[in-house]
Coordinates of C-alpha atoms in Angstrom, one line a residue:
Chain A
X1 CA -136.2 -171.4 -120.0
X2 CA -135.4 -173.3 -116.9
X3 CA -133.0 -170.7 -115.4
X4 CA -135.4 -167.7 -115.8
X5 CA -137.1 -168.2 -112.4
X6 CA -133.7 -168.6 -110.6
X7 CA -132.4 -165.4 -112.1
X8 CA -135.6 -163.5 -111.3
X9 CA -135.4 -164.6 -107.7
X10 CA -131.7 -163.6 -107.5
X11 CA -132.5 -160.1 -108.7
X12 CA -135.4 -159.8 -106.3
X13 CA -133.4 -160.9 -103.3
X14 CA -130.4 -158.8 -104.2
X15 CA -132.4 -155.6 -104.5
X16 CA -134.3 -156.4 -101.2
X17 CA -131.0 -156.6 -99.3
X18 CA -129.7 -153.2 -100.5
X19 CA -128.8 -150.8 -97.6
X20 CA -129.8 -147.6 -99.4
X21 CA -132.5 -144.9 -99.1
X22 CA -135.9 -146.6 -99.6
X23 CA -136.9 -144.2 -102.4
X24 CA -133.7 -145.2 -104.3
X25 CA -134.3 -148.9 -103.7
X26 CA -137.8 -148.5 -105.0
X27 CA -136.6 -146.8 -108.2
X28 CA -133.9 -149.5 -108.7
X29 CA -136.5 -152.3 -108.3
X30 CA -138.9 -150.5 -110.6
X31 CA -136.2 -150.3 -113.3
X32 CA -134.7 -153.8 -112.7
X33 CA -137.7 -155.9 -112.0
X34 CA -139.9 -154.5 -114.7
X35 CA -140.3 -157.7 -116.6
X36 CA -137.5 -157.7 -119.1
X37 CA -136.4 -160.7 -121.1
X38 CA -133.3 -161.2 -119.0
X39 CA -131.4 -162.0 -122.1
X40 CA -128.0 -161.2 -120.8
X41 CA -128.3 -163.2 -117.5
X42 CA -129.8 -166.1 -119.5
X43 CA -126.8 -166.0 -121.8
X44 CA -124.3 -165.9 -118.9
X45 CA -126.0 -168.8 -117.2
X46 CA -126.1 -170.9 -120.4
X47 CA -122.5 -170.1 -121.5
X48 CA -121.3 -171.0 -118.1
X49 CA -122.9 -174.4 -118.4
X50 CA -121.8 -174.8 -122.0
X51 CA -118.2 -174.6 -121.0
X52 CA -118.7 -177.1 -118.2
X53 CA -119.1 -174.8 -115.2
X54 CA -121.7 -175.0 -112.5
X55 CA -124.4 -172.6 -113.7
X56 CA -125.0 -171.0 -110.3
X57 CA -121.4 -169.7 -110.4
X58 CA -122.6 -167.3 -113.2
X59 CA -125.2 -165.6 -110.9
X60 CA -123.1 -162.7 -109.7
X61 CA -122.2 -162.0 -113.4
X62 CA -125.8 -162.4 -114.3
X63 CA -126.9 -159.8 -111.7
X64 CA -124.2 -157.4 -112.7
X65 CA -125.1 -157.7 -116.4
X66 CA -128.8 -157.0 -115.7
X67 CA -127.9 -154.0 -113.5
X68 CA -125.8 -152.5 -116.4
X69 CA -128.5 -153.2 -118.9
X70 CA -131.2 -151.6 -116.7
X71 CA -128.9 -148.6 -116.0
X72 CA -128.5 -148.0 -119.8
X73 CA -132.2 -148.2 -120.5
X74 CA -133.0 -145.7 -117.7
X75 CA -130.4 -143.2 -118.9
X76 CA -131.1 -143.7 -122.6
X77 CA -134.8 -143.0 -122.0
X78 CA -134.1 -139.6 -120.4
X79 CA -135.6 -136.5 -121.9
X80 CA -132.2 -135.2 -123.0
X81 CA -131.5 -138.5 -124.8
X82 CA -134.1 -140.7 -126.5
X83 CA -137.0 -139.0 -124.5
X84 CA -139.0 -142.3 -124.2
X85 CA -142.0 -142.3 -121.9
X86 CA -142.9 -146.0 -122.4
X87 CA -140.8 -149.1 -121.8
X88 CA -141.9 -152.7 -121.3
X89 CA -145.5 -151.6 -121.5
X90 CA -145.4 -149.0 -118.7
X91 CA -144.0 -145.6 -117.7
X92 CA -140.2 -145.1 -117.9
X93 CA -138.5 -144.4 -114.7
X94 CA -138.1 -140.7 -115.1
X95 CA -141.9 -140.5 -115.8
X96 CA -142.6 -142.7 -112.8
X97 CA -140.1 -141.2 -110.2
X98 CA -138.8 -137.9 -111.8
X99 CA -135.8 -137.1 -113.8
X100 CA -133.5 -136.6 -110.8
X101 CA -134.2 -140.0 -109.4
X102 CA -133.8 -141.6 -112.9
X103 CA -130.4 -140.1 -113.2
X104 CA -129.3 -141.2 -109.7
X105 CA -130.9 -144.6 -109.8
X106 CA -129.1 -145.3 -113.2
X107 CA -125.8 -144.2 -111.6
X108 CA -126.4 -146.4 -108.6
X109 CA -127.2 -149.4 -110.7
X110 CA -123.9 -149.1 -112.5
X111 CA -121.9 -148.7 -109.3
X112 CA -123.8 -151.7 -107.8
X113 CA -123.0 -153.9 -110.7
X114 CA -119.2 -153.5 -110.0
X115 CA -119.7 -153.8 -106.3
X116 CA -121.7 -157.0 -106.8
X117 CA -118.9 -158.6 -108.8
X118 CA -116.2 -157.5 -106.3
X119 CA -118.2 -158.8 -103.4
X120 CA -119.4 -162.1 -104.7
X121 CA -116.6 -163.6 -106.8
X122 CA -113.1 -164.8 -105.8
X123 CA -110.5 -162.1 -106.5
X124 CA -109.0 -163.5 -109.7
X125 CA -112.3 -164.1 -111.4
X126 CA -113.8 -160.8 -110.2
X127 CA -110.9 -158.9 -111.7
X128 CA -111.5 -160.6 -115.1
X129 CA -115.3 -160.0 -114.8
X130 CA -114.9 -156.3 -113.9
X131 CA -112.6 -155.9 -116.9
X132 CA -115.2 -157.5 -119.3
X133 CA -118.1 -155.6 -117.9
X134 CA -116.5 -152.2 -117.6
X135 CA -115.1 -152.4 -121.2
X136 CA -118.6 -153.3 -122.5
X137 CA -120.2 -150.5 -120.5
X138 CA -117.8 -148.0 -121.9
X139 CA -118.5 -149.3 -125.4
X140 CA -122.3 -149.1 -124.8
X141 CA -122.0 -145.5 -123.8
X142 CA -119.8 -144.8 -126.9
X143 CA -122.5 -146.5 -129.0
X144 CA -125.1 -144.2 -127.5
X145 CA -122.9 -141.2 -128.3
X146 CA -122.5 -142.3 -131.9
X147 CA -126.2 -142.9 -132.1
X148 CA -127.4 -139.6 -130.6
X149 CA -124.5 -137.1 -131.0
X150 CA -122.3 -138.4 -133.8
X151 CA -118.5 -138.4 -133.5
X152 CA -117.9 -140.9 -136.3
X153 CA -114.5 -141.3 -137.9
X154 CA -114.4 -139.3 -141.1
X155 CA -115.4 -140.7 -144.5
X156 CA -117.2 -143.9 -143.4
X157 CA -120.4 -145.1 -145.1
X158 CA -123.9 -145.3 -143.6
X159 CA -123.6 -149.0 -143.3
X160 CA -120.3 -148.7 -141.4
X161 CA -121.8 -146.1 -139.1
X162 CA -124.7 -148.4 -138.4
X163 CA -122.3 -151.3 -137.6
X164 CA -120.2 -149.0 -135.3
X165 CA -123.4 -147.9 -133.4
X166 CA -124.7 -151.4 -132.8
X167 CA -121.4 -153.3 -132.2
X168 CA -121.0 -150.8 -129.3
X169 CA -124.6 -150.0 -128.2
X170 CA -126.1 -153.5 -128.0
X171 CA -123.4 -155.9 -129.3
X172 CA -120.7 -155.2 -126.6
X173 CA -122.9 -156.2 -123.6
X174 CA -124.3 -159.3 -125.3
X175 CA -120.8 -160.4 -126.2
X176 CA -119.7 -159.6 -122.6
X177 CA -122.6 -161.7 -121.2
X178 CA -121.4 -164.7 -123.1
X179 CA -117.7 -164.1 -122.1
X180 CA -118.6 -163.5 -118.5
X181 CA -120.6 -166.7 -118.3
X182 CA -117.7 -168.6 -119.8
X183 CA -115.2 -166.9 -117.4
X184 CA -117.5 -167.7 -114.4
X185 CA -117.4 -171.4 -115.7
X186 CA -113.6 -171.3 -115.8
X187 CA -113.5 -171.8 -119.6
X188 CA -110.3 -172.6 -121.4
X189 CA -109.0 -170.3 -124.1
X190 CA -110.6 -172.2 -126.9
X191 CA -114.0 -172.4 -125.3
X192 CA -113.9 -168.7 -124.5
X193 CA -113.1 -167.9 -128.1
X194 CA -116.0 -170.1 -129.3
X195 CA -118.4 -168.4 -127.0
X196 CA -117.1 -165.0 -128.0
X197 CA -117.8 -165.7 -131.6
X198 CA -121.3 -166.9 -130.7
X199 CA -121.9 -163.7 -128.7
X200 CA -120.8 -161.5 -131.5
X201 CA -123.1 -163.2 -134.0
X202 CA -126.2 -163.2 -131.9
X203 CA -125.5 -159.6 -130.8
X204 CA -125.7 -158.3 -134.3
X205 CA -128.6 -160.7 -135.1
X206 CA -130.4 -159.3 -132.0
X207 CA -130.2 -155.8 -133.4
X208 CA -131.3 -156.6 -136.9
X209 CA -134.3 -158.5 -135.5
X210 CA -135.0 -155.4 -133.3
X211 CA -134.9 -153.1 -136.4
X212 CA -137.2 -155.5 -138.3
X213 CA -139.7 -155.6 -135.4
X214 CA -139.7 -151.8 -135.3
X215 CA -140.8 -151.9 -139.0
X216 CA -143.3 -154.8 -138.7
X217 CA -144.6 -155.2 -135.2
X218 CA -147.1 -153.2 -133.2
X219 CA -146.6 -151.4 -129.9
X220 CA -148.9 -153.9 -128.2
X221 CA -146.5 -156.7 -129.1
X222 CA -143.3 -155.0 -128.1
X223 CA -144.4 -153.0 -125.1
X224 CA -142.8 -149.9 -126.6
X225 CA -143.5 -147.5 -129.4
X226 CA -142.8 -148.9 -132.9
X227 CA -142.2 -147.2 -136.2
X228 CA -140.1 -144.8 -134.3
X229 CA -136.9 -145.4 -136.2
X230 CA -138.3 -144.3 -139.5
X231 CA -140.1 -141.4 -137.9
X232 CA -136.9 -140.2 -136.3
X233 CA -135.0 -140.6 -139.6
X234 CA -132.7 -143.2 -138.0
X235 CA -130.6 -145.5 -140.1
X236 CA -131.6 -149.1 -139.6
X237 CA -130.7 -152.5 -141.2
X238 CA -134.0 -152.8 -143.1
X239 CA -133.4 -149.1 -144.1
X240 CA -130.0 -149.9 -145.6
X241 CA -130.3 -153.5 -146.7
X242 CA -134.1 -153.7 -147.3
X243 CA -136.4 -156.0 -145.3
X244 CA -135.6 -159.2 -147.4
X245 CA -131.8 -158.9 -147.2
X246 CA -132.1 -158.1 -143.4
X247 CA -134.0 -161.3 -142.9
X248 CA -131.3 -163.2 -144.9
X249 CA -128.7 -161.7 -142.7
X250 CA -130.5 -163.0 -139.6
X251 CA -130.4 -166.5 -141.0
X252 CA -126.7 -166.2 -141.9
X253 CA -125.8 -164.9 -138.4
X254 CA -127.9 -167.7 -136.8
X255 CA -125.9 -170.2 -138.8
X256 CA -122.6 -168.5 -137.7
X257 CA -123.6 -168.6 -134.1
X258 CA -124.5 -172.3 -134.3
X259 CA -121.2 -173.1 -136.0
X260 CA -119.3 -171.2 -133.3
X261 CA -120.5 -173.4 -130.5
X262 CA -120.4 -176.7 -132.4
X263 CA -117.1 -177.7 -130.7
X264 CA -118.9 -177.4 -127.3
X265 CA -121.1 -180.4 -128.1
X266 CA -124.3 -181.3 -126.3
X267 CA -123.7 -178.9 -123.4
X268 CA -124.2 -176.0 -125.8
X269 CA -127.8 -177.2 -126.7
X270 CA -129.5 -174.4 -124.6
X271 CA -127.3 -171.8 -126.5
X272 CA -128.6 -173.2 -129.8
X273 CA -132.2 -173.0 -128.6
X274 CA -131.6 -169.5 -127.3
X275 CA -130.2 -168.5 -130.7
X276 CA -133.3 -169.9 -132.4
X277 CA -135.6 -168.0 -130.0
X278 CA -133.7 -164.8 -130.6
X279 CA -134.0 -165.1 -134.4
X280 CA -137.7 -165.8 -134.2
X281 CA -138.9 -163.5 -131.4
X282 CA -141.8 -161.3 -132.2
X283 CA -141.4 -158.8 -129.4
Chain B
X1 CA -97.4 -130.7 -103.2
X2 CA -94.7 -132.6 -105.0
X3 CA -97.1 -135.3 -106.4
X4 CA -99.6 -132.8 -108.0
X5 CA -97.6 -132.6 -111.3
X6 CA -97.3 -136.4 -111.6
X7 CA -101.0 -136.9 -111.0
X8 CA -102.0 -134.2 -113.5
X9 CA -99.7 -135.8 -116.1
X10 CA -101.2 -139.2 -115.4
X11 CA -104.7 -138.0 -116.0
X12 CA -103.7 -136.1 -119.1
X13 CA -102.0 -139.2 -120.6
X14 CA -104.8 -141.5 -119.6
X15 CA -107.4 -139.4 -121.3
X16 CA -105.3 -138.9 -124.4
X17 CA -105.0 -142.7 -124.9
X18 CA -108.8 -143.3 -124.8
X19 CA -110.2 -145.2 -127.8
X20 CA -113.6 -143.4 -127.8
X21 CA -115.6 -141.0 -130.0
X22 CA -113.6 -137.7 -130.1
X23 CA -116.6 -135.7 -128.9
X24 CA -116.9 -137.9 -125.8
X25 CA -113.1 -137.7 -125.2
X26 CA -113.3 -134.0 -125.4
X27 CA -116.1 -133.9 -122.8
X28 CA -114.3 -136.2 -120.5
X29 CA -111.1 -134.1 -120.7
X30 CA -113.2 -130.9 -120.1
X31 CA -114.7 -132.4 -116.9
X32 CA -111.5 -134.2 -115.7
X33 CA -108.8 -131.7 -116.5
X34 CA -110.7 -128.6 -115.4
X35 CA -108.2 -127.6 -112.7
X36 CA -109.6 -129.3 -109.6
X37 CA -107.7 -129.6 -106.3
X38 CA -107.0 -133.3 -107.0
X39 CA -107.6 -133.9 -103.3
X40 CA -108.6 -137.6 -103.6
X41 CA -105.6 -138.6 -105.8
X42 CA -103.3 -136.6 -103.5
X43 CA -104.7 -138.5 -100.5
X44 CA -104.2 -141.9 -102.3
X45 CA -100.6 -141.0 -103.2
X46 CA -99.7 -139.9 -99.7
X47 CA -101.5 -142.7 -97.8
X48 CA -99.7 -145.1 -100.0
X49 CA -96.4 -143.6 -99.0
X50 CA -97.5 -143.3 -95.4
X51 CA -97.9 -147.1 -95.1
X52 CA -94.5 -147.7 -96.7
X53 CA -95.6 -148.4 -100.3
X54 CA -94.0 -147.0 -103.4
X55 CA -96.3 -144.0 -104.2
X56 CA -96.4 -144.6 -108.0
X57 CA -98.3 -147.8 -107.2
X58 CA -101.2 -145.6 -106.1
X59 CA -101.6 -144.0 -109.6
X60 CA -104.3 -146.3 -111.0
X61 CA -106.3 -145.8 -107.8
X62 CA -105.7 -142.0 -108.0
X63 CA -106.9 -141.9 -111.6
X64 CA -110.0 -144.0 -110.8
X65 CA -110.8 -141.8 -107.8
X66 CA -110.6 -138.6 -109.8
X67 CA -112.8 -140.1 -112.6
X68 CA -115.5 -141.0 -110.0
X69 CA -115.2 -137.5 -108.4
X70 CA -115.5 -135.8 -111.9
X71 CA -118.5 -138.1 -112.8
X72 CA -120.3 -137.1 -109.6
X73 CA -119.7 -133.4 -110.2
X74 CA -121.0 -133.6 -113.8
X75 CA -124.2 -135.4 -112.8
X76 CA -124.8 -133.4 -109.7
X77 CA -124.6 -130.2 -111.7
X78 CA -127.3 -131.3 -114.2
X79 CA -130.5 -129.2 -114.5
X80 CA -132.6 -132.0 -112.9
X81 CA -130.3 -132.1 -109.9
X82 CA -128.4 -129.0 -108.5
X83 CA -128.8 -127.1 -111.8
X84 CA -125.3 -125.4 -111.5
X85 CA -124.0 -123.6 -114.5
X86 CA -120.6 -122.6 -113.0
X87 CA -117.9 -124.9 -111.7
X88 CA -114.2 -124.3 -111.1
X89 CA -114.7 -120.8 -112.5
X90 CA -116.1 -121.9 -115.9
X91 CA -119.2 -123.4 -117.5
X92 CA -120.3 -126.8 -116.3
X93 CA -120.2 -129.6 -118.8
X94 CA -123.9 -129.6 -119.7
X95 CA -123.7 -125.9 -120.5
X96 CA -120.5 -126.4 -122.4
X97 CA -121.4 -129.6 -124.4
X98 CA -125.2 -130.1 -123.8
X99 CA -127.2 -132.2 -121.4
X100 CA -127.1 -135.4 -123.4
X101 CA -123.3 -135.4 -123.5
X102 CA -123.0 -134.5 -119.8
X103 CA -125.1 -137.5 -118.9
X104 CA -123.1 -139.8 -121.2
X105 CA -119.7 -138.4 -120.3
X106 CA -120.5 -138.8 -116.6
X107 CA -121.6 -142.4 -117.2
X108 CA -118.4 -143.1 -119.2
X109 CA -116.2 -141.7 -116.5
X110 CA -117.7 -144.1 -113.9
X111 CA -117.3 -147.1 -116.2
X112 CA -113.7 -146.0 -117.1
X113 CA -112.8 -145.8 -113.4
X114 CA -113.5 -149.5 -112.8
X115 CA -112.0 -150.4 -116.2
X116 CA -108.8 -148.5 -115.2
X117 CA -108.5 -150.4 -111.9
X118 CA -109.1 -153.8 -113.5
X119 CA -106.6 -153.1 -116.3
X120 CA -103.8 -151.6 -114.3
X121 CA -103.6 -153.5 -111.0
X122 CA -102.7 -157.1 -110.2
X123 CA -105.9 -159.2 -109.7
X124 CA -105.9 -159.5 -105.9
X125 CA -105.4 -155.8 -105.4
X126 CA -107.8 -154.7 -108.2
X127 CA -110.6 -156.7 -106.6
X128 CA -110.1 -154.9 -103.2
X129 CA -109.8 -151.5 -104.9
X130 CA -113.0 -152.1 -107.0
X131 CA -114.8 -153.1 -103.8
X132 CA -113.7 -149.9 -102.0
X133 CA -114.5 -147.6 -105.0
X134 CA -117.8 -149.1 -105.9
X135 CA -119.0 -149.0 -102.3
X136 CA -118.0 -145.4 -102.0
X137 CA -119.6 -144.5 -105.3
X138 CA -122.9 -146.1 -104.2
X139 CA -122.7 -144.2 -101.0
X140 CA -122.1 -140.9 -102.8
X141 CA -125.2 -141.5 -104.9
X142 CA -127.2 -142.3 -101.8
X143 CA -125.9 -139.1 -100.2
X144 CA -127.1 -137.1 -103.3
X145 CA -130.5 -138.8 -103.0
X146 CA -130.7 -137.8 -99.3
X147 CA -129.6 -134.3 -100.2
X148 CA -132.0 -133.6 -103.1
X149 CA -134.9 -136.1 -102.7
X150 CA -135.0 -137.1 -99.1
X151 CA -135.6 -140.7 -98.1
X152 CA -134.3 -140.4 -94.5
X153 CA -135.0 -143.0 -91.8
X154 CA -138.0 -141.7 -89.8
X155 CA -137.7 -139.6 -86.7
X156 CA -134.0 -138.5 -87.0
X157 CA -132.9 -135.0 -86.2
X158 CA -131.7 -132.3 -88.6
X159 CA -128.1 -132.8 -87.3
X160 CA -128.4 -136.5 -87.9
X161 CA -129.8 -135.9 -91.4
X162 CA -126.9 -133.6 -92.2
X163 CA -124.4 -136.2 -90.9
X164 CA -126.0 -138.9 -93.1
X165 CA -125.9 -136.7 -96.2
X166 CA -122.2 -135.8 -95.8
X167 CA -120.8 -139.1 -94.6
X168 CA -122.2 -140.5 -97.8
X169 CA -122.0 -137.6 -100.3
X170 CA -118.4 -136.4 -99.6
X171 CA -117.1 -138.5 -96.8
X172 CA -117.3 -141.9 -98.4
X173 CA -115.0 -141.1 -101.3
X174 CA -112.4 -139.2 -99.2
X175 CA -112.4 -142.2 -96.9
X176 CA -112.0 -144.5 -99.9
X177 CA -109.2 -142.4 -101.3
X178 CA -107.2 -143.0 -98.1
X179 CA -108.0 -146.7 -97.9
X180 CA -107.3 -147.2 -101.6
X181 CA -103.9 -145.5 -101.3
X182 CA -103.2 -147.8 -98.3
X183 CA -104.3 -150.9 -100.2
X184 CA -102.1 -149.9 -103.1
X185 CA -99.2 -149.7 -100.7
X186 CA -100.0 -153.1 -99.2
X187 CA -100.8 -151.8 -95.8
X188 CA -101.2 -154.2 -92.9
X189 CA -104.5 -154.3 -91.0
X190 CA -103.4 -151.8 -88.3
X191 CA -102.1 -149.2 -90.8
X192 CA -105.3 -149.5 -92.9
X193 CA -107.4 -148.9 -89.8
X194 CA -105.3 -145.8 -88.9
X195 CA -105.6 -144.4 -92.3
X196 CA -109.3 -145.1 -92.4
X197 CA -109.8 -143.1 -89.1
X198 CA -107.7 -140.3 -90.6
X199 CA -109.9 -140.3 -93.8
X200 CA -113.2 -140.2 -91.8
X201 CA -112.0 -137.2 -89.8
X202 CA -110.7 -135.2 -92.7
X203 CA -113.8 -136.1 -94.8
X204 CA -116.2 -134.5 -92.3
X205 CA -113.8 -131.7 -91.7
X206 CA -113.7 -131.0 -95.5
X207 CA -117.5 -130.6 -95.5
X208 CA -117.6 -128.3 -92.6
X209 CA -114.9 -126.1 -94.1
X210 CA -117.0 -126.2 -97.4
X211 CA -120.1 -125.0 -95.6
X212 CA -118.1 -122.3 -93.8
X213 CA -116.7 -121.1 -97.1
X214 CA -120.2 -120.9 -98.6
X215 CA -121.1 -118.5 -95.8
X216 CA -117.9 -116.5 -95.7
X217 CA -116.1 -116.6 -99.1
X218 CA -116.8 -114.9 -102.4
X219 CA -117.5 -116.6 -105.7
X220 CA -114.3 -115.2 -107.0
X221 CA -112.3 -117.1 -104.4
X222 CA -114.1 -120.5 -104.8
X223 CA -114.8 -120.4 -108.6
X224 CA -118.5 -121.4 -107.9
X225 CA -121.5 -119.5 -106.6
X226 CA -121.5 -118.9 -102.8
X227 CA -124.3 -118.1 -100.4
X228 CA -126.2 -120.7 -102.3
X229 CA -126.9 -123.0 -99.3
X230 CA -128.7 -120.4 -97.3
X231 CA -130.6 -119.2 -100.4
X232 CA -131.7 -122.8 -101.1
X233 CA -132.7 -123.3 -97.5
X234 CA -130.2 -126.1 -97.2
X235 CA -129.1 -127.3 -93.8
X236 CA -125.4 -126.7 -93.2
X237 CA -123.0 -127.1 -90.3
X238 CA -122.9 -123.3 -89.6
X239 CA -126.7 -123.3 -89.9
X240 CA -127.0 -126.0 -87.2
X241 CA -124.0 -125.4 -84.9
X242 CA -123.3 -121.7 -85.7
X243 CA -120.1 -120.4 -87.3
X244 CA -118.1 -120.4 -84.1
X245 CA -118.9 -124.0 -83.0
X246 CA -118.3 -125.2 -86.6
X247 CA -114.8 -123.7 -86.5
X248 CA -114.2 -125.5 -83.2
X249 CA -115.4 -128.7 -84.8
X250 CA -112.8 -128.2 -87.6
X251 CA -110.1 -127.9 -85.0
X252 CA -111.3 -131.0 -83.2
X253 CA -111.4 -133.1 -86.4
X254 CA -108.0 -131.9 -87.4
X255 CA -106.7 -133.1 -84.0
X256 CA -108.5 -136.4 -84.5
X257 CA -106.9 -136.9 -87.9
X258 CA -103.4 -136.1 -86.6
X259 CA -103.8 -138.6 -83.7
X260 CA -105.0 -141.3 -86.1
X261 CA -101.8 -141.3 -88.2
X262 CA -99.4 -140.7 -85.3
X263 CA -98.4 -144.5 -85.2
X264 CA -97.3 -144.2 -88.8
X265 CA -94.4 -141.8 -87.8
X266 CA -92.4 -139.6 -90.1
X267 CA -93.8 -141.2 -93.3
X268 CA -97.2 -139.7 -92.5
X269 CA -95.8 -136.1 -92.4
X270 CA -97.4 -135.2 -95.8
X271 CA -100.8 -136.5 -94.5
X272 CA -100.4 -134.0 -91.5
X273 CA -99.5 -131.2 -93.9
X274 CA -102.5 -132.1 -96.1
X275 CA -104.8 -132.0 -93.1
X276 CA -103.5 -128.5 -92.1
X277 CA -104.0 -127.3 -95.7
X278 CA -107.6 -128.7 -95.7
X279 CA -108.5 -127.1 -92.4
X280 CA -107.1 -123.7 -93.5
X281 CA -108.1 -123.6 -97.2
X282 CA -110.0 -120.5 -98.4
X283 CA -111.4 -121.8 -101.7

């Protein structure tokens, strides 16, 4: 993807310029520059272009989104939560820098995300972007509570619980990435709605693909432990729908996403390509 | 203080209206409504009035400030950080609800603080308030890193280290509380500067009084363990300056704060009263 280098450089420069204790900056850079897919920044960049905005205008949103994503990975990996010691093919932050630093660096990344929006966007847009990002962040945390500690409404089915977990835990930030890109590109109401529908479809698709990979891929491919969900007794889409119907659902959601951005015409071509890549990824 | 009831009611209503898993809401309410002094909301309320604004306009800032304060206490109390099991006379959140919930509820309170500002203030003001609050939050976290993990610039003295810890760890949010109240009250540049100087003086004063209380008060008075600083070998103001000179420094800072708000006249009377209460508090 053409924008990947620009985004990587932006994150690198942003973290170099931080006026914070050097041990904290090192921890933030370890977590943030650890070779992720940059899905959310890439979505923001491409939705911004798809609604006719200059893509560079999406960079503050892209940076803030990746900070929130990295914060959530660091905290979710902690011993008291998912207790993961491997991420992107190397030690998680609490293994690398200690648990105290992992908690504090995660906290700092969240605060920096909002500071970054407030400092680098004009007031009207920054207010909208902060609203999108904070709401999605709260939803992510609620999703992690559902996933690890319960708290579901009474009497809902296993499938409904699964939907509730993932709409919050992964879906909300992917949806927000699309909306924030569109807001950065000064989208009109209709284009914002189209992009939102696209974001909701690919967000759910992303999770189903993730669950399928946990069943089918190897740790070497994904850079993290696999087969973990079944081992942990976690409910997954393949677990509920079976592998075959999960694959069909991926196809259906891909179609839904493509339909959603059809009105945006040629400018949405990168969003279509991204949707295909996400449906077919193997790590 | 006349505003205390209004602020308490505002926090209660805000947390009741949260659309989040009930176990998460319970944890947030436990942490937020646990009978704190509400110093930062009270400062925001009174600085708003001191610059001529309608005090109610400071309530979103007040709520956001208390959310950030509560988040920081919950995370600082965690086993990997200060490992405190007692706070405000009762179990800390990780003892009450488990470590996973304490981490997630802390995260949620930070995200909610920014969401609250973005949702309840006009765009121009919300952008300024988010900038103040996020910068202060990042500073607080940096202060906690200095305090627990080091990372100081090379070659600075013990007194300079202590200043660096506290300007960040407690000073930044108290300063932000004053500035956010003034911004909520549409202060002009001069009034904002006056209130900032007041906030910096009382922020440092607050910490010296805290250190003095740790030396002199009992756990029953303060609702948390005392004598801990000396036991943990922590540097404190009485430790560096001695008790007598620390008390003199409190008097000097009190004078500095009163001088700062003198140009604001009669409307700043509650700020003067607050400064006296902070200098003389015994818990």
